[in-house]
Amino acid sequence: MFEAVLQGLYPKGASVSVHSFNPIDSSPSPQRKLLLVASTGGHLAQLVRLAPGLGASPSSLWVTFDSVQSRSLLAGQRRIHVPYVRPRDYLGMMRAAGIVRQVLKHETFEGAVSTGAGLAVAALPQAAISGVPSLYIESVSRVEGPSLSGRMLAASRLVSVRTQHPAWATNRWRTHPSVLSTYHSLIRPAPERPSLFVTLGTIEGYRFDSLVDSVLASGLADERTVWQLGFTTDRIDLPGQVHQMMPTAQFVAVALNSDVVITHAGVGTFMGLLELGIFPVIVTRRKHRGEHVDDHQMQIAELAEYLGIAKAVDSPDLTADVIRFAAGRAIDTGVRIPLPSDR
């Protein structure tokens, strides 16, 4: 399957020359013009945070989807938007690959970097074929091994691949510093009955009723609770304010003014909350409940719990005690990425 999809992403008759990409980890980093490619959500949030250490210059070009997040995080940056590529949408990857090929015909780059997902498979082989040294940094959520995108790119032999987890590094998969290693938790005074912000993310086509039900069962949801439900529609049994989607500025304001934020274990949402100094409760979407395409959110949840930068649970284990614990914690972080705003 990998080979068939990858063959579809290469121009016919292309002459492939492999160039290794050597990340620059020292500070200050030499600046260079990079092609920076990532799907929105956690992939984009990670690449934005990693880009300065890679030496990305202002002339670098970002390729991603058009969303409130991408417009906010990349405000003032050179960027192009490609149509949304759903998970394992191979036709969408091929369409995106065609757009990247056109970019590479008109601009030259000193390197190409991606943190996933489908856009990485679409773009990095095209860059490598064009002679651009290309690097794939696997998502920090992949604690136990590479994603499907990572396996496909490693199999292509065109791209340098890195993991953020030394435990599964190999000669092929070398280590890149984790984006989570600079966050630390702090203790703060906690109210007995905290106000809640419950945000389920915006992943298309997947409901998360089990999380909503567990919050209700905790007994802490009240008229102060704010819900951002995404694609978990038609929940009319909820106290407080209910939103399907929220503008980024409103999301940030609500998160900062709530005692506890309860969220799905999506890397993008999780990292955004950490950047706001929020110690969240993260709840895993599970494949067997039809909440996601696989169980990779369990890996980031386990890592967050191990690092002490979130309280991570599965839906049935979300209790009032878990929520009160998070109310007594905050996050201290080092270098911050720009906070979201409406633009």
mmCIF file of C-alpha atoms in Angstrom:
data_model
loop_
_atom_site.group_PDB
_atom_site.id
_atom_site.type_symbol
_atom_site.label_atom_id
_atom_site.label_comp_id
_atom_site.label_asym_id
_atom_site.label_seq_id
_atom_site.Cartn_x
_atom_site.Cartn_y
_atom_site.Cartn_z
ATOM 1 C CA MET A 1 0.000 0.000 0.000
ATOM 2 C CA PHE A 2 2.812 2.437 0.921
ATOM 3 C CA GLU A 3 4.573 1.890 -2.381
ATOM 4 C CA ALA A 4 1.429 2.349 -4.448
ATOM 5 C CA VAL A 5 0.550 5.633 -2.798
ATOM 6 C CA LEU A 6 4.103 6.971 -2.932
ATOM 7 C CA GLN A 7 4.410 6.069 -6.601
ATOM 8 C CA GLY A 8 1.279 8.098 -7.213
ATOM 9 C CA LEU A 9 2.924 11.119 -5.598
ATOM 10 C CA TYR A 10 6.028 11.105 -7.790
ATOM 11 C CA PRO A 11 6.037 12.705 -11.253
ATOM 12 C CA LYS A 12 6.506 10.097 -13.959
ATOM 13 C CA GLY A 13 10.081 9.808 -15.102
ATOM 14 C CA ALA A 14 11.427 11.902 -12.227
ATOM 15 C CA SER A 15 15.139 11.582 -11.525
ATOM 16 C CA VAL A 16 15.483 11.221 -7.765
ATOM 17 C CA SER A 17 18.560 12.504 -5.937
ATOM 18 C CA VAL A 18 18.543 12.054 -2.160
ATOM 19 C CA HIS A 19 19.920 14.876 0.018
ATOM 20 C CA SER A 20 20.110 14.542 3.788
ATOM 21 C CA PHE A 21 18.768 17.353 5.946
ATOM 22 C CA ASN A 22 20.775 18.238 9.036
ATOM 23 C CA PRO A 23 18.703 20.128 11.625
ATOM 24 C CA ILE A 24 20.479 22.989 13.324
ATOM 25 C CA ASP A 25 20.094 22.590 17.096
ATOM 26 C CA SER A 26 22.618 25.156 18.335
ATOM 27 C CA SER A 27 21.672 28.739 19.167
ATOM 28 C CA PRO A 28 21.670 31.122 17.454
ATOM 29 C CA SER A 29 20.642 29.172 14.354
ATOM 30 C CA PRO A 30 21.820 30.239 10.878
ATOM 31 C CA GLN A 31 18.796 31.460 8.977
ATOM 32 C CA ARG A 32 17.774 29.744 5.760
ATOM 33 C CA LYS A 33 14.831 29.731 3.414
ATOM 34 C CA LEU A 34 12.728 26.658 4.205
ATOM 35 C CA LEU A 35 9.567 25.105 2.846
ATOM 36 C CA LEU A 36 7.563 24.456 6.026
ATOM 37 C CA VAL A 37 4.654 22.063 5.573
ATOM 38 C CA ALA A 38 2.100 20.862 8.125
ATOM 39 C CA SER A 39 -1.546 19.963 8.475
ATOM 40 C CA THR A 40 -3.408 22.234 10.876
ATOM 41 C CA GLY A 41 -3.862 21.287 14.520
ATOM 42 C CA GLY A 42 -1.029 19.738 16.476
ATOM 43 C CA HIS A 43 1.185 19.272 13.437
ATOM 44 C CA LEU A 44 1.199 22.987 12.667
ATOM 45 C CA ALA A 45 1.543 23.999 16.332
ATOM 46 C CA GLN A 46 4.628 21.824 16.678
ATOM 47 C CA LEU A 47 6.266 23.087 13.497
ATOM 48 C CA VAL A 48 5.703 26.717 14.513
ATOM 49 C CA ARG A 49 7.480 26.042 17.803
ATOM 50 C CA LEU A 50 10.314 24.084 16.147
ATOM 51 C CA ALA A 51 10.867 26.474 13.220
ATOM 52 C CA PRO A 52 13.218 28.930 15.003
ATOM 53 C CA GLY A 53 15.552 26.088 15.992
ATOM 54 C CA LEU A 54 15.580 24.912 12.394
ATOM 55 C CA GLY A 55 16.769 28.342 11.257
ATOM 56 C CA ALA A 56 13.651 29.302 9.323
ATOM 57 C CA SER A 57 14.147 32.768 7.827
ATOM 58 C CA PRO A 58 11.379 35.319 7.107
ATOM 59 C CA SER A 59 11.615 34.305 3.446
ATOM 60 C CA SER A 60 10.510 30.751 4.306
ATOM 61 C CA LEU A 61 7.185 29.592 2.897
ATOM 62 C CA TRP A 62 4.499 27.793 4.930
ATOM 63 C CA VAL A 63 2.112 25.318 3.290
ATOM 64 C CA THR A 64 -0.949 24.347 5.315
ATOM 65 C CA PHE A 65 -4.761 24.434 5.372
ATOM 66 C CA ASP A 66 -6.762 27.635 5.698
ATOM 67 C CA SER A 67 -8.122 27.860 9.238
ATOM 68 C CA VAL A 68 -8.425 30.271 12.138
ATOM 69 C CA GLN A 69 -5.387 28.563 13.692
ATOM 70 C CA SER A 70 -3.167 28.847 10.621
ATOM 71 C CA ARG A 71 -4.137 32.471 9.972
ATOM 72 C CA SER A 72 -3.374 33.310 13.597
ATOM 73 C CA LEU A 73 -0.132 31.398 14.134
ATOM 74 C CA LEU A 74 1.248 32.367 10.720
ATOM 75 C CA ALA A 75 0.171 36.000 10.717
ATOM 76 C CA GLY A 76 2.854 37.995 8.923
ATOM 77 C CA GLN A 77 4.485 34.839 7.507
ATOM 78 C CA ARG A 78 4.642 33.880 3.830
ATOM 79 C CA ARG A 79 2.120 31.084 3.356
ATOM 80 C CA ILE A 80 -0.097 29.314 0.859
ATOM 81 C CA HIS A 81 -3.197 27.282 1.629
ATOM 82 C CA VAL A 82 -4.071 23.940 0.084
ATOM 83 C CA PRO A 83 -7.451 22.153 0.234
ATOM 84 C CA TYR A 84 -8.068 20.167 3.411
ATOM 85 C CA VAL A 85 -6.738 16.597 3.351
ATOM 86 C CA ARG A 86 -8.638 14.201 5.600
ATOM 87 C CA PRO A 87 -6.768 11.386 7.416
ATOM 88 C CA ARG A 88 -5.636 8.743 4.888
ATOM 89 C CA ASP A 89 -7.154 10.735 2.004
ATOM 90 C CA TYR A 90 -4.714 9.627 -0.685
ATOM 91 C CA LEU A 91 -6.450 11.489 -3.516
ATOM 92 C CA GLY A 92 -6.277 14.648 -1.425
ATOM 93 C CA MET A 93 -2.559 14.050 -0.862
ATOM 94 C CA MET A 94 -2.017 13.777 -4.611
ATOM 95 C CA ARG A 95 -3.879 17.042 -5.236
ATOM 96 C CA ALA A 96 -1.732 18.750 -2.596
ATOM 97 C CA ALA A 97 1.406 17.234 -4.162
ATOM 98 C CA GLY A 98 0.508 18.899 -7.448
ATOM 99 C CA ILE A 99 0.293 22.299 -5.766
ATOM 100 C CA VAL A 100 3.666 21.788 -4.081
ATOM 101 C CA ARG A 101 5.211 20.798 -7.426
ATOM 102 C CA GLN A 102 4.091 24.130 -8.866
ATOM 103 C CA VAL A 103 5.625 25.997 -5.911
ATOM 104 C CA LEU A 104 8.931 24.174 -6.420
ATOM 105 C CA LYS A 105 8.982 25.200 -10.077
ATOM 106 C CA HIS A 106 8.890 28.877 -9.122
ATOM 107 C CA GLU A 107 10.972 29.029 -5.916
ATOM 108 C CA THR A 108 14.135 27.492 -4.542
ATOM 109 C CA PHE A 109 14.555 26.423 -0.925
ATOM 110 C CA GLU A 110 17.491 25.403 1.250
ATOM 111 C CA GLY A 111 15.432 22.737 2.986
ATOM 112 C CA ALA A 112 11.921 21.360 3.471
ATOM 113 C CA VAL A 113 10.515 20.333 6.849
ATOM 114 C CA SER A 114 7.214 18.818 7.932
ATOM 115 C CA THR A 115 5.686 17.525 11.144
ATOM 116 C CA GLY A 116 2.843 15.728 9.328
ATOM 117 C CA ALA A 117 0.410 14.417 8.510
ATOM 118 C CA GLY A 118 -0.918 13.794 4.986
ATOM 119 C CA LEU A 119 0.649 17.032 3.768
ATOM 120 C CA ALA A 120 4.068 15.671 4.722
ATOM 121 C CA VAL A 121 3.549 12.663 2.447
ATOM 122 C CA ALA A 122 2.356 14.978 -0.300
ATOM 123 C CA ALA A 123 5.104 17.597 -0.072
ATOM 124 C CA LEU A 124 8.393 16.117 1.137
ATOM 125 C CA PRO A 125 8.903 13.605 -1.704
ATOM 126 C CA GLN A 126 8.265 16.415 -4.190
ATOM 127 C CA ALA A 127 10.879 18.580 -2.488
ATOM 128 C CA ALA A 128 13.395 15.732 -2.402
ATOM 129 C CA ILE A 129 12.844 14.979 -6.077
ATOM 130 C CA SER A 130 13.573 18.660 -6.788
ATOM 131 C CA GLY A 131 16.873 18.406 -4.930
ATOM 132 C CA VAL A 132 15.744 20.095 -1.723
ATOM 133 C CA PRO A 133 17.081 18.413 1.468
ATOM 134 C CA SER A 134 13.940 17.224 3.261
ATOM 135 C CA LEU A 135 13.201 16.399 6.891
ATOM 136 C CA TYR A 136 10.201 14.793 8.567
ATOM 137 C CA ILE A 137 9.866 15.255 12.340
ATOM 138 C CA GLU A 138 7.350 12.785 13.741
ATOM 139 C CA SER A 139 4.622 14.194 15.969
ATOM 140 C CA VAL A 140 5.325 14.206 19.683
ATOM 141 C CA SER A 141 2.086 12.232 20.051
ATOM 142 C CA ARG A 142 3.798 9.178 18.535
ATOM 143 C CA VAL A 143 5.369 7.798 21.709
ATOM 144 C CA GLU A 144 5.746 4.167 20.642
ATOM 145 C CA GLY A 145 6.623 4.402 16.960
ATOM 146 C CA PRO A 146 6.001 6.296 13.728
ATOM 147 C CA SER A 147 2.635 7.183 12.257
ATOM 148 C CA LEU A 148 1.460 5.880 8.894
ATOM 149 C CA SER A 149 2.780 9.083 7.319
ATOM 150 C CA GLY A 150 6.135 8.563 9.000
ATOM 151 C CA ARG A 151 6.357 4.943 7.871
ATOM 152 C CA MET A 152 5.524 5.922 4.317
ATOM 153 C CA LEU A 153 8.201 8.604 4.229
ATOM 154 C CA ALA A 154 10.801 6.363 5.846
ATOM 155 C CA ALA A 155 9.998 3.688 3.264
ATOM 156 C CA SER A 156 10.481 6.185 0.444
ATOM 157 C CA ARG A 157 14.186 6.611 1.415
ATOM 158 C CA LEU A 158 13.952 10.174 0.078
ATOM 159 C CA VAL A 159 13.549 11.997 3.361
ATOM 160 C CA SER A 160 15.498 12.286 6.626
ATOM 161 C CA VAL A 161 13.227 11.201 9.487
ATOM 162 C CA ARG A 162 13.354 12.147 13.176
ATOM 163 C CA THR A 163 11.500 11.127 16.335
ATOM 164 C CA GLN A 164 10.922 13.256 19.409
ATOM 165 C CA HIS A 165 11.195 10.122 21.582
ATOM 166 C CA PRO A 166 14.663 8.599 22.133
ATOM 167 C CA ALA A 167 13.059 5.335 23.305
ATOM 168 C CA TRP A 168 12.285 4.268 19.735
ATOM 169 C CA ALA A 169 15.096 6.074 17.885
ATOM 170 C CA THR A 170 17.135 3.953 15.446
ATOM 171 C CA ASN A 171 19.874 4.551 12.899
ATOM 172 C CA ARG A 172 17.103 5.500 10.461
ATOM 173 C CA TRP A 173 14.968 7.411 12.967
ATOM 174 C CA ARG A 174 17.324 9.787 14.745
ATOM 175 C CA THR A 175 16.228 11.978 17.677
ATOM 176 C CA HIS A 176 14.988 15.571 17.570
ATOM 177 C CA PRO A 177 14.380 17.542 20.814
ATOM 178 C CA SER A 178 10.763 17.299 22.006
ATOM 179 C CA VAL A 179 8.501 20.327 21.874
ATOM 180 C CA LEU A 180 7.124 19.370 25.299
ATOM 181 C CA SER A 181 10.416 19.330 27.178
ATOM 182 C CA THR A 182 10.315 23.032 28.087
ATOM 183 C CA TYR A 183 6.964 22.958 29.926
ATOM 184 C CA HIS A 184 6.719 22.604 33.721
ATOM 185 C CA SER A 185 3.770 22.529 36.132
ATOM 186 C CA LEU A 186 3.235 24.876 39.079
ATOM 187 C CA ILE A 187 0.925 24.599 42.102
ATOM 188 C CA ARG A 188 -1.700 27.305 42.600
ATOM 189 C CA PRO A 189 -4.689 27.812 44.932
ATOM 190 C CA ALA A 190 -7.718 25.804 43.811
ATOM 191 C CA PRO A 191 -11.413 26.664 44.290
ATOM 192 C CA GLU A 192 -13.670 23.985 45.749
ATOM 193 C CA ARG A 193 -16.090 24.254 42.813
ATOM 194 C CA PRO A 194 -14.100 25.249 39.725
ATOM 195 C CA SER A 195 -15.592 26.796 36.623
ATOM 196 C CA LEU A 196 -15.166 24.592 33.527
ATOM 197 C CA PHE A 197 -14.377 25.047 29.868
ATOM 198 C CA VAL A 198 -14.980 21.825 27.901
ATOM 199 C CA THR A 199 -13.530 21.799 24.369
ATOM 200 C CA LEU A 200 -13.748 18.737 22.128
ATOM 201 C CA GLY A 201 -11.650 19.970 19.219
ATOM 202 C CA THR A 202 -12.867 20.328 15.651
ATOM 203 C CA ILE A 203 -11.820 17.054 13.993
ATOM 204 C CA GLU A 204 -14.315 16.478 11.197
ATOM 205 C CA GLY A 205 -16.689 13.538 11.346
ATOM 206 C CA TYR A 206 -15.968 12.293 14.877
ATOM 207 C CA ARG A 207 -18.220 12.813 17.921
ATOM 208 C CA PHE A 208 -17.031 12.723 21.530
ATOM 209 C CA ASP A 209 -20.187 12.086 23.569
ATOM 210 C CA SER A 210 -18.354 9.989 26.167
ATOM 211 C CA LEU A 211 -16.410 13.043 27.344
ATOM 212 C CA VAL A 212 -19.553 15.188 27.540
ATOM 213 C CA ASP A 213 -21.330 12.481 29.532
ATOM 214 C CA SER A 214 -18.419 12.125 31.967
ATOM 215 C CA VAL A 215 -18.324 15.871 32.632
ATOM 216 C CA LEU A 216 -22.038 15.802 33.394
ATOM 217 C CA ALA A 217 -21.566 12.775 35.667
ATOM 218 C CA SER A 218 -18.868 14.608 37.666
ATOM 219 C CA GLY A 219 -21.508 16.950 39.038
ATOM 220 C CA LEU A 220 -19.316 20.018 38.448
ATOM 221 C CA ALA A 221 -20.944 21.309 35.265
ATOM 222 C CA ASP A 222 -23.167 24.300 36.018
ATOM 223 C CA GLU A 223 -24.383 27.585 34.572
ATOM 224 C CA ARG A 224 -20.758 28.856 34.399
ATOM 225 C CA THR A 225 -19.625 25.985 32.183
ATOM 226 C CA VAL A 226 -18.701 26.774 28.572
ATOM 227 C CA TRP A 227 -18.836 23.991 25.963
ATOM 228 C CA GLN A 228 -17.163 23.966 22.542
ATOM 229 C CA LEU A 229 -18.529 20.807 20.938
ATOM 230 C CA GLY A 230 -17.181 20.756 17.375
ATOM 231 C CA PHE A 231 -18.826 17.871 15.546
ATOM 232 C CA THR A 232 -20.586 16.532 18.659
ATOM 233 C CA THR A 233 -23.871 18.071 17.629
ATOM 234 C CA ASP A 234 -27.434 18.148 19.010
ATOM 235 C CA ARG A 235 -26.528 18.050 22.721
ATOM 236 C CA ILE A 236 -29.398 19.994 24.258
ATOM 237 C CA ASP A 237 -28.911 18.586 27.774
ATOM 238 C CA LEU A 238 -26.014 20.835 28.757
ATOM 239 C CA PRO A 239 -25.902 23.577 31.413
ATOM 240 C CA GLY A 240 -24.085 26.813 30.667
ATOM 241 C CA GLN A 241 -23.064 28.238 27.269
ATOM 242 C CA VAL A 242 -22.893 25.884 24.283
ATOM 243 C CA HIS A 243 -20.918 26.556 21.080
ATOM 244 C CA GLN A 244 -20.194 24.268 18.148
ATOM 245 C CA MET A 245 -17.211 26.375 17.037
ATOM 246 C CA MET A 246 -15.615 29.446 18.617
ATOM 247 C CA PRO A 247 -13.510 32.283 17.195
ATOM 248 C CA THR A 248 -9.942 31.938 18.421
ATOM 249 C CA ALA A 249 -9.969 35.139 20.476
ATOM 250 C CA GLN A 250 -13.115 33.977 22.271
ATOM 251 C CA PHE A 251 -11.608 30.504 22.827
ATOM 252 C CA VAL A 252 -8.507 32.060 24.419
ATOM 253 C CA ALA A 253 -10.559 34.403 26.606
ATOM 254 C CA VAL A 254 -12.793 31.597 27.867
ATOM 255 C CA ALA A 255 -9.832 29.285 28.519
ATOM 256 C CA LEU A 256 -7.971 31.951 30.500
ATOM 257 C CA ASN A 257 -11.048 32.836 32.553
ATOM 258 C CA SER A 258 -11.956 29.231 33.471
ATOM 259 C CA ASP A 259 -10.558 27.387 36.490
ATOM 260 C CA VAL A 260 -10.192 24.120 34.539
ATOM 261 C CA VAL A 261 -10.033 23.335 30.825
ATOM 262 C CA ILE A 262 -11.100 19.819 29.848
ATOM 263 C CA THR A 263 -10.122 18.847 26.312
ATOM 264 C CA HIS A 264 -9.571 15.948 23.975
ATOM 265 C CA ALA A 265 -5.971 14.712 23.746
ATOM 266 C CA GLY A 266 -5.284 16.437 20.442
ATOM 267 C CA VAL A 267 -1.764 17.812 20.224
ATOM 268 C CA GLY A 268 -2.830 21.132 18.702
ATOM 269 C CA THR A 269 -5.352 21.958 21.418
ATOM 270 C CA PHE A 270 -3.049 20.599 24.134
ATOM 271 C CA MET A 271 -0.049 22.673 23.035
ATOM 272 C CA GLY A 272 -2.185 25.770 22.636
ATOM 273 C CA LEU A 273 -3.380 25.449 26.225
ATOM 274 C CA LEU A 274 0.161 24.887 27.493
ATOM 275 C CA GLU A 275 1.232 28.081 25.718
ATOM 276 C CA LEU A 276 -1.504 29.922 27.625
ATOM 277 C CA GLY A 277 -0.100 28.632 30.929
ATOM 278 C CA ILE A 278 -3.020 26.255 31.429
ATOM 279 C CA PHE A 279 -2.663 22.824 33.051
ATOM 280 C CA PRO A 280 -5.474 20.936 31.288
ATOM 281 C CA VAL A 281 -7.378 17.737 31.810
ATOM 282 C CA ILE A 282 -6.897 15.815 28.570
ATOM 283 C CA VAL A 283 -9.264 12.993 27.700
ATOM 284 C CA THR A 284 -8.471 10.392 25.051
ATOM 285 C CA ARG A 285 -10.592 9.813 21.976
ATOM 286 C CA ARG A 286 -10.800 6.049 21.401
ATOM 287 C CA LYS A 287 -11.184 4.107 18.175
ATOM 288 C CA HIS A 288 -13.495 1.453 19.663
ATOM 289 C CA ARG A 289 -15.994 4.186 20.566
ATOM 290 C CA GLY A 290 -15.807 5.680 17.064
ATOM 291 C CA GLU A 291 -14.149 8.848 18.366
ATOM 292 C CA HIS A 292 -11.036 8.791 16.134
ATOM 293 C CA VAL A 293 -9.351 6.851 13.334
ATOM 294 C CA ASP A 294 -6.972 5.151 15.821
ATOM 295 C CA ASP A 295 -5.843 5.272 19.470
ATOM 296 C CA HIS A 296 -2.798 7.535 19.091
ATOM 297 C CA GLN A 297 -4.247 10.037 21.579
ATOM 298 C CA MET A 298 -3.491 7.528 24.332
ATOM 299 C CA GLN A 299 0.215 7.985 23.629
ATOM 300 C CA ILE A 300 0.248 11.754 24.047
ATOM 301 C CA ALA A 301 -1.941 11.406 27.132
ATOM 302 C CA GLU A 302 0.509 8.975 28.743
ATOM 303 C CA LEU A 303 3.434 11.265 27.885
ATOM 304 C CA ALA A 304 1.686 14.336 29.293
ATOM 305 C CA GLU A 305 0.907 12.469 32.513
ATOM 306 C CA TYR A 306 4.513 11.256 32.769
ATOM 307 C CA LEU A 307 5.877 14.794 32.284
ATOM 308 C CA GLY A 308 3.407 16.173 34.807
ATOM 309 C CA ILE A 309 2.075 18.834 32.448
ATOM 310 C CA ALA A 310 -1.550 17.657 32.313
ATOM 311 C CA LYS A 311 -3.961 15.274 34.006
ATOM 312 C CA ALA A 312 -4.695 12.596 31.418
ATOM 313 C CA VAL A 313 -7.591 10.128 31.635
ATOM 314 C CA ASP A 314 -9.962 8.066 29.533
ATOM 315 C CA SER A 315 -13.564 9.240 29.556
ATOM 316 C CA PRO A 316 -14.861 6.755 32.171
ATOM 317 C CA ASP A 317 -12.103 7.893 34.569
ATOM 318 C CA LEU A 318 -12.943 11.590 34.434
ATOM 319 C CA THR A 319 -14.165 12.406 37.967
ATOM 320 C CA ALA A 320 -14.685 15.455 40.142
ATOM 321 C CA ASP A 321 -11.421 14.681 41.954
ATOM 322 C CA VAL A 322 -9.509 14.689 38.652
ATOM 323 C CA ILE A 323 -11.006 18.053 37.734
ATOM 324 C CA ARG A 324 -10.252 19.560 41.155
ATOM 325 C CA PHE A 325 -6.632 18.365 40.911
ATOM 326 C CA ALA A 326 -6.180 20.266 37.639
ATOM 327 C CA ALA A 327 -7.718 23.375 39.212
ATOM 328 C CA GLY A 328 -4.703 23.496 41.526
ATOM 329 C CA ARG A 329 -2.091 23.483 38.771
ATOM 330 C CA ALA A 330 -0.736 25.903 36.139
ATOM 331 C CA ILE A 331 1.975 25.705 33.452
ATOM 332 C CA ASP A 332 5.254 27.576 33.245
ATOM 333 C CA THR A 333 6.824 27.566 29.778
ATOM 334 C CA GLY A 334 9.932 28.940 28.152
ATOM 335 C CA VAL A 335 9.847 30.500 24.688
ATOM 336 C CA ARG A 336 6.259 31.031 23.597
ATOM 337 C CA ILE A 337 4.754 30.795 20.173
ATOM 338 C CA PRO A 338 2.400 33.709 19.341
ATOM 339 C CA LEU A 339 -0.918 33.435 21.131
ATOM 340 C CA PRO A 340 -3.939 32.983 18.841
ATOM 341 C CA SER A 341 -5.959 36.025 17.845
ATOM 342 C CA ASP A 342 -8.522 36.836 15.217
ATOM 343 C CA ARG A 343 -6.998 38.149 12.015
#
